[in-house]
Amino acid sequence: MANVLKLGIPKGSLEEATVSLFKQAGYSIGISSRSYYPSIDDKEVSCMLIRSQEMARYVQDGVLDCGLCGYDWVVENDADVELVCRLEYSKASNNPARWVLAVPNDSPIQGVKDLEGKRVATELVGGTKRWLAKNGVTAHVEFSWGATEVKPPVLADAIVEITETGSSLKANNLRIVETILETSTQFIAGRKAWADPWKREKIENMVLLLQGALLARKMVGLKMNVAAADEAKVLALLPSLKNPTRSALAKGDWVALETVIEETQVRELIPKLRKAGAQGLVEYPLNKILV
């Protein structure tokens, strides 16, 4: 029987962003609304849709060889898995999210010690209990089925909730007391799969392309023509992963320069390059960058 890598795709909020990232990395994943087994254009990979909250457990148990899920759910399940790499993307941004302790604005709670004997609502029950135990605090932690922000002060004294910007907490008149866990998407592998040479190489190659796709999202290519007399001035302005690529043009006293830069630099850099003598400037998107 041919080798097949069993890959878990997170169902739910990360689903669309994950499929998009894989597409940019060179993998076409097709998801049907009636199936939990997406198609993928790689005969050596089989996919299954699994909730991120459960992914680490199934990877740990070998039901799946590898998968993508939030680091928070690895912690919550106390899963024994290989953390292959962090992939900084989410449904909203590329920034890591935080699980925070939050209380009503007028609450007397100012720190973890003030939670002694209090009621805390959260979806991250295991992680919260371990955090409280680490701080020597005994509190009643209960699972929240959703709408956690509206529970204080009537149904809970405090909550532990995930946030990227904190705007939802502020809108519900809550303030952040402490951050208990920072999380981002992780590519994880089971210990048995990671020990298998073929599966490990397959995973490492896949991760290489995914990381290259993520890096490319922050960068753009830039090329331009420059008179030889202005080359030194233009080169002094150009950042690059290594050094700009230089090639001679048919017109002997002109050169073509090409480089890769952070997209955030383009707005300020292009006018400076024009003033330094660059012409025919072309900015173009990148699909993958492998460094």
Coordinates of C-alpha atoms in Angstrom, one line a residue:
M1 CA 0.0 0.0 0.0
A2 CA 1.3 3.5 -0.9
N3 CA 2.3 5.9 1.8
V4 CA -0.4 8.4 2.7
L5 CA -0.2 11.3 5.1
K6 CA -3.4 11.9 7.1
L7 CA -3.8 15.7 7.5
G8 CA -6.3 17.4 9.7
I9 CA -7.8 20.7 8.4
P10 CA -9.4 22.9 11.1
K11 CA -13.1 23.2 10.7
G12 CA -14.8 26.5 11.7
S13 CA -13.2 29.9 12.0
L14 CA -9.8 28.8 10.6
E15 CA -11.1 26.7 7.8
E16 CA -11.3 29.3 5.0
A17 CA -8.0 30.9 6.0
T18 CA -6.3 27.5 6.0
V19 CA -7.6 26.5 2.6
S20 CA -6.4 29.8 1.2
L21 CA -2.9 29.4 2.7
F22 CA -2.6 25.9 1.3
K23 CA -3.7 27.2 -2.1
Q24 CA -0.9 29.8 -2.1
A25 CA 1.5 27.1 -1.0
G26 CA 0.6 25.0 -4.1
Y27 CA -2.1 22.7 -2.7
S28 CA -5.7 22.8 -4.0
I29 CA -8.1 21.7 -1.3
G30 CA -11.8 21.3 -2.2
I31 CA -14.4 21.2 0.6
S32 CA -17.9 20.0 0.1
S33 CA -20.7 21.2 2.5
R34 CA -21.8 17.6 2.9
S35 CA -18.4 15.9 3.5
Y36 CA -15.8 16.0 6.2
Y37 CA -13.2 14.6 3.8
P38 CA -11.9 17.4 1.6
S39 CA -10.2 16.6 -1.7
I40 CA -6.6 17.6 -2.2
D41 CA -4.5 17.5 -5.4
D42 CA -1.8 15.3 -3.8
K43 CA -2.4 11.6 -4.0
E44 CA 0.0 11.1 -1.0
V45 CA -2.2 13.2 1.3
S46 CA -5.7 12.5 2.7
C47 CA -7.6 15.3 4.5
M48 CA -10.2 15.3 7.2
L49 CA -12.1 18.3 8.7
I50 CA -11.7 18.4 12.5
R51 CA -12.6 21.2 15.0
S52 CA -9.4 22.9 16.2
Q53 CA -10.4 22.2 19.8
E54 CA -10.1 18.4 19.1
M55 CA -7.2 18.4 16.6
A56 CA -4.4 17.8 19.1
R57 CA -6.1 14.9 20.7
Y58 CA -6.6 13.0 17.4
V59 CA -3.1 13.8 16.3
Q60 CA -1.7 12.6 19.6
D61 CA -3.7 9.3 19.3
G62 CA -2.6 8.7 15.7
V63 CA -6.0 9.0 14.1
L64 CA -4.4 11.8 12.1
D65 CA -0.6 12.1 11.3
C66 CA -0.6 15.9 11.5
G67 CA -2.9 18.9 11.5
L68 CA -3.3 22.6 12.2
C69 CA -4.8 24.1 15.3
G70 CA -4.4 26.8 17.8
Y71 CA -1.6 26.4 20.4
D72 CA -4.3 27.0 23.0
W73 CA -6.0 23.7 22.2
V74 CA -2.7 21.8 22.4
V75 CA -2.4 23.3 25.9
E76 CA -6.1 22.7 26.8
N77 CA -5.9 19.0 25.8
D78 CA -2.4 18.6 27.4
A79 CA -1.5 16.8 24.2
D80 CA 1.8 15.1 23.6
V81 CA 2.5 16.1 20.0
E82 CA 5.4 17.5 18.0
L83 CA 5.1 21.3 17.6
V84 CA 6.5 21.4 14.0
C85 CA 6.2 25.2 13.5
R86 CA 4.1 28.2 14.2
L87 CA 2.1 29.6 11.4
E88 CA 1.0 33.2 12.1
Y89 CA -2.4 33.5 10.5
S90 CA -6.0 33.6 11.6
K91 CA -9.4 34.5 10.3
A92 CA -8.9 38.1 11.2
S93 CA -5.2 38.9 11.0
N94 CA -1.7 37.5 11.2
N95 CA -1.3 38.6 14.8
P96 CA -1.3 36.1 17.7
A97 CA -4.4 36.0 19.9
R98 CA -4.5 36.1 23.7
W99 CA -6.5 34.3 26.3
V100 CA -7.1 36.9 29.0
L101 CA -8.6 37.2 32.4
A102 CA -11.3 39.9 32.2
V103 CA -13.7 41.4 34.7
P104 CA -16.4 44.1 34.8
N105 CA -14.9 47.6 34.9
D106 CA -16.1 48.2 38.4
S107 CA -14.9 44.8 39.8
P108 CA -12.5 44.8 42.8
I109 CA -10.5 42.0 41.2
Q110 CA -7.1 43.3 40.3
G111 CA -5.0 40.1 39.9
V112 CA -5.1 36.4 39.9
K113 CA -4.9 36.2 43.8
D114 CA -8.3 38.0 44.0
L115 CA -9.9 35.0 42.2
E116 CA -9.8 32.9 45.4
G117 CA -13.2 31.3 45.9
K118 CA -14.6 33.2 42.8
R119 CA -16.5 31.8 39.8
V120 CA -14.7 31.9 36.4
A121 CA -16.4 31.1 33.1
T122 CA -14.4 30.1 30.0
E123 CA -14.1 27.7 27.1
L124 CA -10.5 27.0 28.2
V125 CA -11.3 25.1 31.3
G126 CA -8.2 22.9 31.6
G127 CA -5.8 25.7 30.7
T128 CA -7.4 28.1 33.2
K129 CA -7.4 25.5 36.0
R130 CA -3.7 24.8 35.5
W131 CA -3.0 28.5 35.5
L132 CA -4.9 29.0 38.7
A133 CA -3.1 26.1 40.3
K134 CA 0.3 27.4 39.2
N135 CA -0.6 30.6 41.1
G136 CA -1.9 28.8 44.2
V137 CA -5.5 29.9 43.7
T138 CA -8.6 27.8 44.2
A139 CA -11.6 29.0 42.2
H140 CA -14.7 27.4 40.5
V141 CA -14.0 27.2 36.8
E142 CA -17.0 26.3 34.6
F143 CA -17.3 25.7 30.9
S144 CA -19.0 28.4 28.9
W145 CA -21.0 27.4 25.9
G146 CA -20.7 30.9 24.3
A147 CA -21.5 34.5 24.8
T148 CA -19.0 34.5 27.6
E149 CA -18.6 38.3 27.7
V150 CA -22.1 38.8 29.0
K151 CA -21.8 36.5 32.0
P152 CA -20.1 38.8 34.5
P153 CA -21.1 39.9 37.0
V154 CA -24.4 37.9 37.3
L155 CA -23.3 34.5 36.1
A156 CA -19.6 34.7 36.9
D157 CA -17.2 37.0 38.7
A158 CA -14.6 36.8 35.9
I159 CA -14.1 35.2 32.5
V160 CA -11.1 33.9 30.6
E161 CA -11.7 34.7 26.9
I162 CA -9.7 34.9 23.7
T163 CA -9.1 38.2 22.0
E164 CA -7.0 39.8 19.3
T165 CA -7.8 43.4 19.8
G166 CA -9.8 43.6 23.0
S167 CA -12.6 45.5 21.3
S168 CA -15.4 43.0 22.1
L169 CA -14.4 43.0 25.8
K170 CA -14.5 46.8 25.9
A171 CA -17.9 46.9 24.2
N172 CA -19.2 44.7 27.0
N173 CA -17.8 46.9 29.7
L174 CA -15.0 44.5 30.7
R175 CA -11.3 45.2 31.4
I176 CA -8.4 42.9 30.9
V177 CA -6.6 42.0 34.2
E178 CA -4.0 39.6 32.9
T179 CA -2.9 37.6 29.9
I180 CA -2.8 33.9 30.7
L181 CA -1.8 32.4 27.3
E182 CA -0.7 33.7 23.9
T183 CA -1.7 31.5 21.0
S184 CA -1.3 31.2 17.3
T185 CA -1.9 28.5 14.7
Q186 CA 0.5 25.6 15.0
F187 CA 1.3 22.8 12.6
I188 CA 1.5 19.7 14.8
A189 CA 2.5 16.1 14.2
G190 CA 2.0 12.9 16.1
R191 CA 5.0 11.3 17.7
K192 CA 4.7 8.1 15.6
A193 CA 4.3 10.0 12.3
W194 CA 7.2 12.3 13.2
A195 CA 9.4 9.3 13.8
D196 CA 8.5 7.8 10.3
P197 CA 11.1 9.0 7.8
W198 CA 8.7 9.3 4.8
K199 CA 6.0 11.1 6.8
R200 CA 8.4 13.4 8.4
E201 CA 9.9 14.4 5.1
K202 CA 6.4 14.9 3.6
I203 CA 5.5 17.1 6.6
E204 CA 8.7 19.1 6.5
N205 CA 8.2 19.8 2.7
M206 CA 4.6 20.9 3.3
V207 CA 5.6 23.2 6.1
L208 CA 8.4 24.7 4.1
L209 CA 5.9 25.7 1.4
L210 CA 3.4 27.0 3.9
Q211 CA 6.0 29.2 5.6
G212 CA 7.1 30.4 2.2
A213 CA 3.6 31.4 1.4
L214 CA 3.2 33.3 4.7
L215 CA 6.4 35.2 4.3
A216 CA 5.4 36.2 0.8
R217 CA 2.3 37.8 2.1
K218 CA 4.4 40.4 3.8
M219 CA 6.7 41.1 0.9
V220 CA 6.6 42.4 -2.7
G221 CA 9.0 42.3 -5.6
L222 CA 10.3 45.6 -7.0
K223 CA 12.2 46.1 -10.2
M224 CA 13.5 49.3 -12.0
N225 CA 15.9 50.7 -14.6
V226 CA 18.7 52.9 -13.5
A227 CA 21.3 54.9 -15.3
A228 CA 24.8 53.8 -14.3
A229 CA 25.6 57.3 -13.0
D230 CA 22.7 57.0 -10.5
E231 CA 23.2 53.3 -9.5
A232 CA 25.1 53.9 -6.3
K233 CA 22.4 56.3 -5.0
V234 CA 19.6 53.9 -5.8
L235 CA 21.4 50.9 -4.3
A236 CA 22.0 52.8 -1.1
L237 CA 18.1 53.0 -0.7
L238 CA 17.3 49.4 -1.5
P239 CA 16.8 46.9 1.3
S240 CA 17.0 43.2 0.2
L241 CA 16.9 39.7 1.6
K242 CA 20.4 39.3 0.3
N243 CA 21.5 41.9 -2.3
P244 CA 19.5 43.4 -5.2
T245 CA 19.8 41.5 -8.5
R246 CA 21.6 43.5 -11.1
S247 CA 21.7 43.0 -14.9
A248 CA 22.9 45.1 -17.8
L249 CA 20.5 46.6 -20.3
A250 CA 21.0 46.7 -24.0
K251 CA 21.8 50.4 -23.6
G252 CA 25.2 50.2 -22.1
D253 CA 25.0 53.0 -19.6
W254 CA 21.8 51.6 -17.9
V255 CA 21.2 48.7 -15.6
A256 CA 18.1 46.8 -14.3
L257 CA 17.8 46.3 -10.6
E258 CA 15.4 43.8 -8.9
T259 CA 14.8 43.2 -5.2
V260 CA 12.3 41.9 -2.6
I261 CA 11.1 44.3 0.2
E262 CA 8.5 44.5 2.9
E263 CA 5.2 45.7 1.5
T264 CA 5.0 48.3 4.3
Q265 CA 8.2 50.0 2.9
V266 CA 6.9 50.6 -0.6
R267 CA 4.9 53.7 0.0
E268 CA 7.8 55.7 1.3
L269 CA 10.5 54.0 -0.8
I270 CA 9.2 54.5 -4.3
P271 CA 9.2 58.3 -4.3
K272 CA 12.8 58.2 -2.9
L273 CA 13.9 55.9 -5.7
R274 CA 12.3 58.1 -8.3
K275 CA 14.2 61.1 -7.0
A276 CA 17.4 59.1 -7.0
G277 CA 17.0 58.4 -10.7
A278 CA 15.1 55.1 -10.9
Q279 CA 12.7 54.7 -13.9
G280 CA 10.3 52.1 -15.1
L281 CA 9.5 51.0 -11.5
V282 CA 7.3 47.9 -11.3
E283 CA 5.9 46.4 -8.1
Y284 CA 4.6 42.9 -8.2
P285 CA 3.1 40.4 -5.7
L286 CA 4.9 37.2 -4.6
N287 CA 3.5 33.7 -4.1
K288 CA 6.2 32.1 -2.0
I289 CA 9.6 33.1 -0.5
L290 CA 11.9 30.4 0.6
V291 CA 14.9 31.6 2.5

